[in-house]
mmCIF file of C-alpha atoms in Angstrom:
data_model
loop_
_atom_site.group_PDB
_atom_site.id
_atom_site.type_symbol
_atom_site.label_atom_id
_atom_site.label_comp_id
_atom_site.label_asym_id
_atom_site.label_seq_id
_atom_site.Cartn_x
_atom_site.Cartn_y
_atom_site.Cartn_z
ATOM 1 C CA MET G 1 107.075 170.041 82.164
ATOM 2 C CA THR G 2 105.872 166.548 80.786
ATOM 3 C CA ALA G 3 107.661 163.540 81.972
ATOM 4 C CA LYS G 4 110.091 161.630 79.352
ATOM 5 C CA MET G 5 108.635 158.898 77.838
ATOM 6 C CA LYS G 6 110.101 155.743 76.129
ATOM 7 C CA VAL G 7 109.389 152.474 74.518
ATOM 8 C CA PRO G 8 111.645 149.086 74.542
ATOM 9 C CA LYS G 9 113.024 147.469 71.425
ATOM 10 C CA LEU G 10 111.090 144.396 72.113
ATOM 11 C CA ARG G 11 107.405 144.207 72.606
ATOM 12 C CA PHE G 12 104.242 142.427 72.957
ATOM 13 C CA ALA G 13 101.954 143.359 69.987
ATOM 14 C CA GLU G 14 99.047 143.821 71.809
ATOM 15 C CA PHE G 15 100.416 146.896 73.676
ATOM 16 C CA GLU G 16 101.134 150.318 72.816
ATOM 17 C CA GLY G 17 101.714 153.878 73.919
ATOM 18 C CA GLU G 18 105.138 155.072 75.299
ATOM 19 C CA TRP G 19 106.507 154.336 78.785
ATOM 20 C CA GLU G 20 106.615 157.034 81.725
ATOM 21 C CA GLU G 21 109.850 157.617 83.543
ATOM 22 C CA ARG G 22 109.801 157.233 87.225
ATOM 23 C CA LYS G 23 112.700 157.448 90.090
ATOM 24 C CA LEU G 24 113.074 154.186 91.583
ATOM 25 C CA GLY G 25 112.467 155.731 95.141
ATOM 26 C CA ASP G 26 109.155 156.962 93.718
ATOM 27 C CA ILE G 27 107.544 153.674 93.371
ATOM 28 C CA THR G 28 109.181 151.418 96.087
ATOM 29 C CA LYS G 29 109.816 151.485 99.716
ATOM 30 C CA TRP G 30 113.250 150.546 101.533
ATOM 31 C CA ALA G 31 114.328 148.661 104.645
ATOM 32 C CA SER G 32 117.680 147.582 106.089
ATOM 33 C CA GLY G 33 118.599 144.372 107.749
ATOM 34 C CA GLY G 34 120.447 143.678 110.672
ATOM 35 C CA THR G 35 122.393 140.913 112.476
ATOM 36 C CA PRO G 36 121.407 139.880 116.074
ATOM 37 C CA SER G 37 124.200 139.449 118.752
ATOM 38 C CA LYS G 38 125.762 136.018 118.006
ATOM 39 C CA ASP G 39 126.893 135.545 121.563
ATOM 40 C CA ARG G 40 123.172 135.032 122.473
ATOM 41 C CA ASP G 41 122.149 131.300 121.637
ATOM 42 C CA ASP G 42 118.701 132.333 122.180
ATOM 43 C CA TYR G 43 118.740 134.394 118.846
ATOM 44 C CA TRP G 44 120.163 131.856 116.439
ATOM 45 C CA ASN G 45 118.922 128.290 115.317
ATOM 46 C CA GLY G 46 115.566 129.422 114.906
ATOM 47 C CA GLU G 47 113.194 128.520 111.870
ATOM 48 C CA ILE G 48 113.785 132.318 110.133
ATOM 49 C CA PRO G 49 116.007 132.241 106.843
ATOM 50 C CA TRP G 50 118.370 134.992 107.789
ATOM 51 C CA ILE G 51 119.513 136.155 104.176
ATOM 52 C CA SER G 52 123.126 137.337 103.834
ATOM 53 C CA ALA G 53 125.484 137.668 100.944
ATOM 54 C CA SER G 54 126.380 133.922 101.116
ATOM 55 C CA SER G 55 122.905 132.804 100.905
ATOM 56 C CA MET G 56 121.716 135.064 97.486
ATOM 57 C CA LYS G 57 122.665 132.401 95.151
ATOM 58 C CA GLY G 58 120.228 132.417 92.038
ATOM 59 C CA ASN G 59 117.009 135.243 92.059
ATOM 60 C CA GLU G 60 114.954 133.522 94.523
ATOM 61 C CA PHE G 61 115.619 133.537 98.394
ATOM 62 C CA GLY G 62 113.748 131.187 100.627
ATOM 63 C CA ASP G 63 116.469 129.520 102.532
ATOM 64 C CA SER G 64 119.896 129.869 104.430
ATOM 65 C CA ASN G 65 122.341 127.850 106.397
ATOM 66 C CA LEU G 66 121.805 130.663 109.024
ATOM 67 C CA LYS G 67 118.660 131.146 110.808
ATOM 68 C CA ILE G 68 117.235 133.120 113.812
ATOM 69 C CA SER G 69 114.510 132.852 116.284
ATOM 70 C CA LYS G 70 111.635 135.098 116.500
ATOM 71 C CA LYS G 71 113.714 136.740 119.543
ATOM 72 C CA GLY G 72 116.636 137.219 117.103
ATOM 73 C CA LEU G 73 114.395 139.138 114.695
ATOM 74 C CA GLU G 74 112.531 141.357 117.419
ATOM 75 C CA LYS G 75 116.370 141.957 118.939
ATOM 76 C CA GLY G 76 118.517 142.762 115.738
ATOM 77 C CA SER G 77 117.362 141.836 112.206
ATOM 78 C CA LYS G 78 114.546 142.953 109.981
ATOM 79 C CA LEU G 79 111.721 140.690 108.311
ATOM 80 C CA ALA G 80 111.340 141.001 104.420
ATOM 81 C CA LYS G 81 108.031 139.179 103.673
ATOM 82 C CA GLN G 82 107.151 137.112 100.856
ATOM 83 C CA GLY G 83 107.255 138.907 97.365
ATOM 84 C CA SER G 84 109.435 141.440 98.723
ATOM 85 C CA ILE G 85 112.667 142.090 96.435
ATOM 86 C CA LEU G 86 116.374 141.725 98.206
ATOM 87 C CA ILE G 87 119.444 143.439 96.855
ATOM 88 C CA LEU G 88 122.976 143.397 98.496
ATOM 89 C CA VAL G 89 124.273 146.698 98.803
ATOM 90 C CA ARG G 90 127.938 145.918 100.356
ATOM 91 C CA GLY G 91 129.938 143.089 100.045
ATOM 92 C CA SER G 92 133.094 142.388 98.264
ATOM 93 C CA MET G 93 131.073 140.484 95.614
ATOM 94 C CA LEU G 94 129.588 143.710 94.279
ATOM 95 C CA PHE G 95 133.001 144.321 92.167
ATOM 96 C CA ASN G 96 131.947 141.367 90.131
ATOM 97 C CA ILE G 97 127.762 141.159 90.255
ATOM 98 C CA ILE G 98 124.741 142.788 91.830
ATOM 99 C CA PRO G 99 122.912 139.713 94.100
ATOM 100 C CA VAL G 100 119.011 140.254 93.665
ATOM 101 C CA GLY G 101 116.170 138.468 93.971
ATOM 102 C CA VAL G 102 112.532 137.789 95.094
ATOM 103 C CA THR G 103 111.524 136.175 98.780
ATOM 104 C CA THR G 104 109.708 133.332 98.267
ATOM 105 C CA ARG G 105 108.807 133.097 102.057
ATOM 106 C CA ASP G 106 109.209 135.450 104.983
ATOM 107 C CA VAL G 107 112.757 136.020 105.943
ATOM 108 C CA ALA G 108 115.067 137.883 107.536
ATOM 109 C CA PHE G 109 118.122 139.585 106.394
ATOM 110 C CA ASN G 110 121.429 141.678 107.301
ATOM 111 C CA GLN G 111 122.401 145.026 107.328
ATOM 112 C CA ASP G 112 124.580 144.366 103.766
ATOM 113 C CA VAL G 113 120.960 143.811 102.115
ATOM 114 C CA LYS G 114 118.476 146.056 101.959
ATOM 115 C CA SER G 115 114.781 144.857 101.021
ATOM 116 C CA ILE G 116 112.717 146.491 98.341
ATOM 117 C CA ASP G 117 108.796 146.202 98.478
ATOM 118 C CA VAL G 118 107.004 147.653 94.938
ATOM 119 C CA PHE G 119 103.597 150.192 95.558
ATOM 120 C CA ASP G 120 100.398 149.539 94.463
ATOM 121 C CA GLY G 121 99.832 149.577 90.948
ATOM 122 C CA ASN G 122 103.369 147.993 90.308
ATOM 123 C CA GLU G 123 104.491 144.241 89.684
ATOM 124 C CA VAL G 124 107.519 143.135 91.767
ATOM 125 C CA LYS G 125 108.602 140.332 89.347
ATOM 126 C CA TYR G 126 108.883 143.506 86.659
ATOM 127 C CA LEU G 127 110.729 145.443 89.028
ATOM 128 C CA LEU G 128 112.759 142.537 89.841
ATOM 129 C CA TYR G 129 113.828 141.831 86.196
ATOM 130 C CA TRP G 130 114.510 145.533 85.513
ATOM 131 C CA LEU G 131 117.007 145.382 88.351
ATOM 132 C CA ILE G 132 118.527 142.228 86.766
ATOM 133 C CA ALA G 133 118.611 144.130 83.137
ATOM 134 C CA SER G 134 120.365 146.881 84.887
ATOM 135 C CA GLU G 135 123.212 145.131 86.584
ATOM 136 C CA SER G 136 125.726 146.586 84.472
ATOM 137 C CA LYS G 137 124.635 150.048 85.308
ATOM 138 C CA LEU G 138 124.181 149.005 88.904
ATOM 139 C CA LEU G 139 127.975 147.768 88.818
ATOM 140 C CA ASN G 140 129.339 151.317 87.502
ATOM 141 C CA MET G 141 127.755 152.823 90.405
ATOM 142 C CA VAL G 142 129.639 150.443 93.013
ATOM 143 C CA THR G 143 132.283 152.531 95.135
ATOM 144 C CA GLY G 144 134.764 151.117 97.561
ATOM 145 C CA THR G 145 134.510 151.041 101.223
ATOM 146 C CA GLY G 146 138.224 150.905 101.817
ATOM 147 C CA ILE G 147 138.198 147.527 103.418
ATOM 148 C CA GLY G 148 137.868 145.871 100.661
ATOM 149 C CA ALA G 149 134.433 145.748 100.048
ATOM 150 C CA GLY G 150 131.983 147.305 97.248
ATOM 151 C CA LYS G 151 129.175 149.665 98.419
ATOM 152 C CA LEU G 152 125.613 150.868 96.418
ATOM 153 C CA ASP G 153 124.575 154.390 98.054
ATOM 154 C CA LEU G 154 121.001 154.198 99.128
ATOM 155 C CA LEU G 155 119.994 157.595 97.613
ATOM 156 C CA ASP G 156 121.913 156.974 94.388
ATOM 157 C CA LEU G 157 119.676 153.633 94.259
ATOM 158 C CA LYS G 158 116.524 155.804 94.852
ATOM 159 C CA LYS G 159 117.311 158.244 92.302
ATOM 160 C CA LEU G 160 117.484 155.805 89.442
ATOM 161 C CA ALA G 161 115.272 156.473 86.412
ATOM 162 C CA VAL G 162 112.782 153.525 85.925
ATOM 163 C CA PHE G 163 110.653 153.448 83.050
ATOM 164 C CA VAL G 164 107.310 151.451 83.410
ATOM 165 C CA PRO G 165 104.436 150.425 81.174
ATOM 166 C CA THR G 166 100.860 149.888 82.699
ATOM 167 C CA LEU G 167 100.777 147.368 84.997
ATOM 168 C CA PRO G 168 99.112 144.747 82.643
ATOM 169 C CA GLU G 169 102.272 145.064 80.453
ATOM 170 C CA GLN G 170 104.299 145.035 83.327
ATOM 171 C CA GLN G 171 102.630 141.255 84.493
ATOM 172 C CA LYS G 172 102.848 140.491 80.969
ATOM 173 C CA ILE G 173 106.472 140.648 80.769
ATOM 174 C CA ALA G 174 106.968 139.330 84.161
ATOM 175 C CA THR G 175 105.298 136.418 83.387
ATOM 176 C CA PHE G 176 107.051 135.555 80.238
ATOM 177 C CA LEU G 177 110.452 135.754 81.900
ATOM 178 C CA SER G 178 109.227 133.691 84.754
ATOM 179 C CA THR G 179 108.449 131.042 82.291
ATOM 180 C CA ILE G 180 112.088 131.171 81.044
ATOM 181 C CA ASP G 181 113.119 131.398 84.265
ATOM 182 C CA THR G 182 111.481 128.231 85.097
ATOM 183 C CA ARG G 183 112.733 126.527 82.202
ATOM 184 C CA ILE G 184 116.535 127.234 83.430
ATOM 185 C CA GLN G 185 115.709 125.942 86.770
ATOM 186 C CA GLN G 186 114.637 122.788 85.472
ATOM 187 C CA LEU G 187 117.099 122.125 83.122
ATOM 188 C CA SER G 188 119.720 123.406 86.028
ATOM 189 C CA ARG G 189 118.412 120.966 87.962
ATOM 190 C CA LYS G 190 118.100 117.884 85.318
ATOM 191 C CA LYS G 191 121.766 118.720 84.802
ATOM 192 C CA ALA G 192 122.565 118.645 88.757
ATOM 193 C CA LEU G 193 120.429 115.485 89.439
ATOM 194 C CA LEU G 194 122.505 113.912 86.386
ATOM 195 C CA GLU G 195 125.675 114.885 87.611
ATOM 196 C CA GLN G 196 124.887 113.642 91.290
ATOM 197 C CA TYR G 197 123.926 110.188 89.422
ATOM 198 C CA LYS G 198 127.032 109.772 87.552
ATOM 199 C CA LYS G 199 129.003 110.634 90.658
ATOM 200 C CA GLY G 200 127.318 107.744 92.507
ATOM 201 C CA VAL G 201 127.398 104.895 89.877
ATOM 202 C CA MET G 202 130.977 105.669 89.094
ATOM 203 C CA GLN G 203 131.709 105.370 92.950
ATOM 204 C CA GLN G 204 129.719 101.977 93.001
ATOM 205 C CA ILE G 205 131.435 101.039 89.507
ATOM 206 C CA PHE G 206 134.846 101.036 90.771
ATOM 207 C CA SER G 207 134.141 99.572 94.108
ATOM 208 C CA GLN G 208 132.696 96.735 91.849
ATOM 209 C CA GLU G 209 129.155 97.218 93.685
ATOM 210 C CA ILE G 210 127.728 97.306 89.954
ATOM 211 C CA ARG G 211 129.362 94.625 87.477
ATOM 212 C CA PHE G 212 128.659 94.644 83.863
ATOM 213 C CA LYS G 213 127.917 91.420 81.703
ATOM 214 C CA ASP G 214 129.518 90.620 78.271
ATOM 215 C CA GLU G 215 127.558 90.448 74.789
ATOM 216 C CA GLU G 216 126.406 87.082 75.572
ATOM 217 C CA GLY G 217 124.967 87.770 79.419
ATOM 218 C CA LYS G 218 127.822 86.434 80.873
ATOM 219 C CA GLU G 219 129.805 87.502 84.109
ATOM 220 C CA PHE G 220 133.318 89.060 82.983
ATOM 221 C CA PRO G 221 136.430 87.914 84.715
ATOM 222 C CA ALA G 222 137.171 88.730 88.317
ATOM 223 C CA TRP G 223 139.410 92.158 88.638
ATOM 224 C CA GLU G 224 142.760 91.693 89.344
ATOM 225 C CA GLU G 225 145.019 94.107 91.626
ATOM 226 C CA LYS G 226 147.725 95.899 89.763
ATOM 227 C CA ARG G 227 150.120 99.047 90.481
ATOM 228 C CA LEU G 228 149.084 102.179 88.562
ATOM 229 C CA GLY G 229 152.615 102.167 86.787
ATOM 230 C CA GLU G 230 151.477 98.371 85.207
ATOM 231 C CA ILE G 231 148.937 100.255 83.115
ATOM 232 C CA GLY G 232 150.718 102.808 81.201
ATOM 233 C CA ASN G 233 153.357 105.443 81.104
ATOM 234 C CA PHE G 234 153.198 108.491 83.320
ATOM 235 C CA ILE G 235 154.851 111.326 81.743
ATOM 236 C CA GLY G 236 156.234 114.787 82.982
ATOM 237 C CA GLY G 237 156.104 117.751 81.201
ATOM 238 C CA GLY G 238 158.448 121.311 80.786
ATOM 239 C CA THR G 239 158.638 124.824 79.725
ATOM 240 C CA PRO G 240 160.591 125.725 77.513
ATOM 241 C CA ASP G 241 163.043 128.899 77.848
ATOM 242 C CA THR G 242 160.599 131.889 77.889
ATOM 243 C CA GLN G 243 162.936 134.688 76.617
ATOM 244 C CA ASN G 244 163.395 132.141 73.415
ATOM 245 C CA SER G 245 161.055 133.361 70.742
ATOM 246 C CA GLU G 246 162.259 130.465 68.487
ATOM 247 C CA TYR G 247 160.588 127.964 70.939
ATOM 248 C CA TRP G 248 157.347 129.724 71.059
ATOM 249 C CA ASP G 249 153.931 130.457 68.736
ATOM 250 C CA GLY G 250 154.502 127.278 67.141
ATOM 251 C CA ASP G 251 151.915 124.073 66.309
ATOM 252 C CA ILE G 252 152.226 122.016 69.241
ATOM 253 C CA LEU G 253 149.709 122.293 71.929
ATOM 254 C CA TRP G 254 151.090 123.325 75.269
ATOM 255 C CA PHE G 255 148.860 122.758 78.434
ATOM 256 C CA THR G 256 149.174 124.565 81.836
ATOM 257 C CA PRO G 257 147.185 123.119 84.768
ATOM 258 C CA THR G 258 144.589 125.766 85.044
ATOM 259 C CA GLU G 259 143.794 124.700 81.324
ATOM 260 C CA VAL G 260 142.402 121.595 82.547
ATOM 261 C CA LYS G 261 139.029 120.549 83.094
ATOM 262 C CA GLU G 262 136.945 117.242 82.918
ATOM 263 C CA GLY G 263 136.253 116.393 79.541
ATOM 264 C CA ILE G 264 137.824 116.524 75.910
ATOM 265 C CA LEU G 265 140.958 118.861 75.380
ATOM 266 C CA THR G 266 141.300 120.898 72.222
ATOM 267 C CA ASN G 267 143.205 123.830 72.234
ATOM 268 C CA SER G 268 145.838 125.437 74.709
ATOM 269 C CA LYS G 269 146.236 129.211 75.125
ATOM 270 C CA ARG G 270 150.030 128.968 74.045
ATOM 271 C CA LYS G 271 151.813 126.411 71.744
ATOM 272 C CA ILE G 272 155.430 125.811 71.321
ATOM 273 C CA THR G 273 157.559 124.756 68.423
ATOM 274 C CA GLU G 274 159.777 121.476 68.106
ATOM 275 C CA GLN G 275 162.516 123.226 69.207
ATOM 276 C CA GLY G 276 160.811 124.151 72.001
ATOM 277 C CA LEU G 277 159.738 120.905 72.962
ATOM 278 C CA ARG G 278 163.584 119.603 72.667
ATOM 279 C CA ASN G 279 164.491 122.525 75.345
ATOM 280 C CA SER G 280 161.712 121.807 77.801
ATOM 281 C CA SER G 281 162.922 118.158 78.088
ATOM 282 C CA ALA G 282 159.087 117.182 77.740
ATOM 283 C CA LYS G 283 157.985 114.512 75.493
ATOM 284 C CA LEU G 284 155.378 114.606 72.583
ATOM 285 C CA LEU G 285 151.974 113.179 74.174
ATOM 286 C CA PRO G 286 149.768 111.249 71.640
ATOM 287 C CA ALA G 287 146.100 111.987 71.229
ATOM 288 C CA GLY G 288 143.786 110.125 74.020
ATOM 289 C CA ALA G 289 146.629 110.658 76.545
ATOM 290 C CA LEU G 290 145.371 111.713 80.089
ATOM 291 C CA LEU G 291 146.860 115.147 81.625
ATOM 292 C CA ILE G 292 146.751 114.807 85.205
ATOM 293 C CA THR G 293 147.446 117.789 87.141
ATOM 294 C CA THR G 294 149.969 116.829 90.040
ATOM 295 C CA ARG G 295 151.662 120.251 91.136
ATOM 296 C CA ALA G 296 149.662 122.741 93.167
ATOM 297 C CA THR G 297 146.745 121.835 91.337
ATOM 298 C CA ILE G 298 146.178 118.351 91.951
ATOM 299 C CA GLY G 299 144.222 115.509 90.421
ATOM 300 C CA ASP G 300 142.497 117.755 87.523
ATOM 301 C CA ILE G 301 142.280 115.534 84.633
ATOM 302 C CA GLY G 302 141.122 115.903 80.581
ATOM 303 C CA ILE G 303 141.699 114.110 77.584
ATOM 304 C CA ALA G 304 143.989 114.826 75.005
ATOM 305 C CA LYS G 305 142.315 115.400 71.527
ATOM 306 C CA PHE G 306 145.362 116.317 69.774
ATOM 307 C CA PRO G 307 149.126 115.345 70.155
ATOM 308 C CA CYS G 308 150.305 117.753 72.583
ATOM 309 C CA THR G 309 152.380 118.473 75.798
ATOM 310 C CA THR G 310 152.231 119.985 79.093
ATOM 311 C CA ASN G 311 154.353 121.952 81.461
ATOM 312 C CA GLN G 312 155.758 120.268 84.641
ATOM 313 C CA GLY G 313 152.674 120.682 86.279
ATOM 314 C CA PHE G 314 151.895 117.192 85.154
ATOM 315 C CA GLN G 315 151.950 113.323 85.159
ATOM 316 C CA SER G 316 150.401 112.378 81.879
ATOM 317 C CA LEU G 317 149.517 108.870 81.322
ATOM 318 C CA VAL G 318 149.482 107.167 77.992
ATOM 319 C CA VAL G 319 148.022 104.049 78.659
ATOM 320 C CA ASN G 320 149.327 100.527 77.395
ATOM 321 C CA LYS G 321 147.517 98.967 74.271
ATOM 322 C CA ASN G 322 145.510 96.542 76.222
ATOM 323 C CA GLN G 323 143.570 99.463 78.285
ATOM 324 C CA VAL G 324 140.869 101.457 77.760
ATOM 325 C CA ASN G 325 141.996 105.123 78.186
ATOM 326 C CA ILE G 326 138.629 106.739 78.631
ATOM 327 C CA PHE G 327 138.033 103.705 81.491
ATOM 328 C CA TRP G 328 141.071 105.594 83.280
ATOM 329 C CA TYR G 329 140.185 108.795 82.816
ATOM 330 C CA TYR G 330 136.862 108.132 84.618
ATOM 331 C CA TRP G 331 138.997 106.150 87.402
ATOM 332 C CA PHE G 332 140.877 109.120 87.933
ATOM 333 C CA LEU G 333 137.891 111.252 88.320
ATOM 334 C CA CYS G 334 136.634 108.921 90.964
ATOM 335 C CA ASN G 335 140.132 108.303 93.022
ATOM 336 C CA LYS G 336 141.175 112.162 92.872
ATOM 337 C CA ASN G 337 140.888 112.091 96.726
ATOM 338 C CA GLU G 338 143.801 109.350 96.684
ATOM 339 C CA LEU G 339 146.111 111.661 94.713
ATOM 340 C CA ILE G 340 145.571 114.312 96.812
ATOM 341 C CA ARG G 341 146.044 112.592 100.163
ATOM 342 C CA LEU G 342 149.480 111.093 98.917
ATOM 343 C CA CYS G 343 150.626 114.324 97.852
ATOM 344 C CA SER G 344 153.302 116.386 99.780
ATOM 345 C CA GLY G 345 154.075 119.854 100.715
ATOM 346 C CA SER G 346 152.427 122.505 102.982
ATOM 347 C CA THR G 347 152.536 125.595 100.743
ATOM 348 C CA PHE G 348 152.969 123.804 97.331
ATOM 349 C CA PRO G 349 151.726 120.339 97.226
ATOM 350 C CA GLU G 350 152.483 117.938 94.512
ATOM 351 C CA ILE G 351 152.377 114.100 93.803
ATOM 352 C CA GLY G 352 155.362 112.972 92.015
ATOM 353 C CA LYS G 353 155.569 109.956 89.684
ATOM 354 C CA ASN G 354 157.340 107.624 91.997
ATOM 355 C CA LYS G 355 154.150 107.827 94.020
ATOM 356 C CA ILE G 356 151.665 107.617 91.545
ATOM 357 C CA ILE G 357 153.287 104.427 89.993
ATOM 358 C CA GLN G 358 152.674 102.263 93.204
ATOM 359 C CA ILE G 359 148.963 103.234 93.881
ATOM 360 C CA ALA G 360 147.136 99.816 93.767
ATOM 361 C CA ALA G 361 144.032 99.741 91.633
ATOM 362 C CA SER G 362 141.477 96.932 90.963
ATOM 363 C CA VAL G 363 141.518 96.521 87.184
ATOM 364 C CA PRO G 364 138.933 94.962 85.241
ATOM 365 C CA THR G 365 139.658 92.862 81.591
ATOM 366 C CA GLN G 366 139.954 94.968 78.402
ATOM 367 C CA PRO G 367 136.219 94.478 77.281
ATOM 368 C CA GLU G 368 134.879 95.264 80.746
ATOM 369 C CA GLN G 369 136.844 98.401 80.763
ATOM 370 C CA GLN G 370 134.978 99.205 77.150
ATOM 371 C CA LYS G 371 131.642 98.706 78.495
ATOM 372 C CA ILE G 372 132.091 101.184 81.444
ATOM 373 C CA ALA G 373 133.537 103.689 79.574
ATOM 374 C CA THR G 374 130.882 103.703 76.969
ATOM 375 C CA PHE G 375 128.265 103.741 79.921
ATOM 376 C CA LEU G 376 130.117 106.529 81.748
ATOM 377 C CA PHE G 377 130.823 108.560 78.440
ATOM 378 C CA THR G 378 127.207 108.128 77.297
ATOM 379 C CA LEU G 379 126.335 110.081 80.521
ATOM 380 C CA ASP G 380 128.594 112.884 80.352
ATOM 381 C CA SER G 381 127.166 113.153 76.663
ATOM 382 C CA GLN G 382 123.879 113.547 78.098
ATOM 383 C CA ILE G 383 125.039 115.802 80.854
ATOM 384 C CA ASN G 384 126.719 118.014 77.957
ATOM 385 C CA GLN G 385 123.771 118.392 75.925
ATOM 386 C CA ILE G 386 121.717 119.667 79.158
ATOM 387 C CA ALA G 387 124.348 121.922 79.357
ATOM 388 C CA GLN G 388 124.199 123.406 75.966
ATOM 389 C CA GLN G 389 120.661 123.772 76.356
ATOM 390 C CA LEU G 390 121.125 125.696 79.494
ATOM 391 C CA ASN G 391 123.682 128.002 78.040
ATOM 392 C CA ARG G 392 121.445 128.620 74.841
ATOM 393 C CA MET G 393 118.639 129.416 77.224
ATOM 394 C CA GLN G 394 120.416 131.777 79.661
ATOM 395 C CA ALA G 395 121.798 133.560 76.607
ATOM 396 C CA PHE G 396 118.488 134.170 75.042
ATOM 397 C CA LYS G 397 117.119 135.192 78.709
ATOM 398 C CA LYS G 398 119.879 137.876 78.473
ATOM 399 C CA GLY G 399 119.224 138.858 74.937
ATOM 400 C CA LEU G 400 115.216 139.314 76.178
ATOM 401 C CA LEU G 401 116.566 141.550 79.070
ATOM 402 C CA GLN G 402 118.693 143.800 76.736
ATOM 403 C CA GLN G 403 115.490 144.480 74.726
ATOM 404 C CA MET G 404 112.494 144.237 76.997
ATOM 405 C CA PHE G 405 113.498 147.033 79.139
ATOM 406 C CA VAL G 406 114.334 150.780 78.399
#
């Protein structure tokens, strides 16, 4: 019987001919890992990274918070050489994702992980990208263990059909996709560095280690100590009767804490009517209001782009006319821990309006507030632009994976 042959939808022009169907187990060698005894200190805190589910982030594995010694390797674990593939075959995260990647150095790994070595005549990274492209198929193979974890059966994995081109075509595909991954990594690092810089510079600004100057290069006046209750009005929210249809599906945006994230808030999952607004005892907040979560979820903040209202999990801030709302948005981002520190309730943390309005803050003049707000908002815009580029590149890679493999 002749082998079944196929070709992908997207292919490099210099290659032709059909791909050959093989069983995954026919082109690979598999090995199981292990865990040295945790009662033996001499097995741990060595120099060999020990890979487990928690350290399988991304598609390259070369480090871990936990490391074992050479003795620990001999007495309970297994070494995967640089260039091996590691795949998680047991764990709760298997119900959602299939962690898989290539080792960038020699590493040890635990019993929930399998190492895969590719036989000569095949490209390791081609197989890695094939596994990534096959994630939905692998997710359908996950079964329960009875203790809340998922598992992938080794025999079933080895029986999977893999369509393989010639080695030069495998290498061309792997090199091309590696280039895409390099760009994704560069964008991810750039975004992380800018976020780190923003966090550090915010702390320096609000501690006044960094001060801005006016348009003429002169110092701004000293900051004044005020209570938050002096800089604007904090407004709670409410929920209309959920059984009354006249209160719902209107035109007024109605936010819940789970919908609030940093940045501009443009839409809510549910909307209420004017009758619903009156029934909830909440007030209509103007565009530009700062929506601050104060019940269960503490200190998350967003800026309302349109007039809106919220449920009772908020104390939203409408700043006075002599204050800059974007400045206070960043102030709350920088001082989130202060709200968390002051909240009460062990099972249902909350910080009330009476506590918030008494929080002390150093307040610059409105022109300096505007300078600070513009600077930090520009930083955020740069971060968002990189995030958009990153999302586009990740979507591009996903599309390639769907078309470049059979």
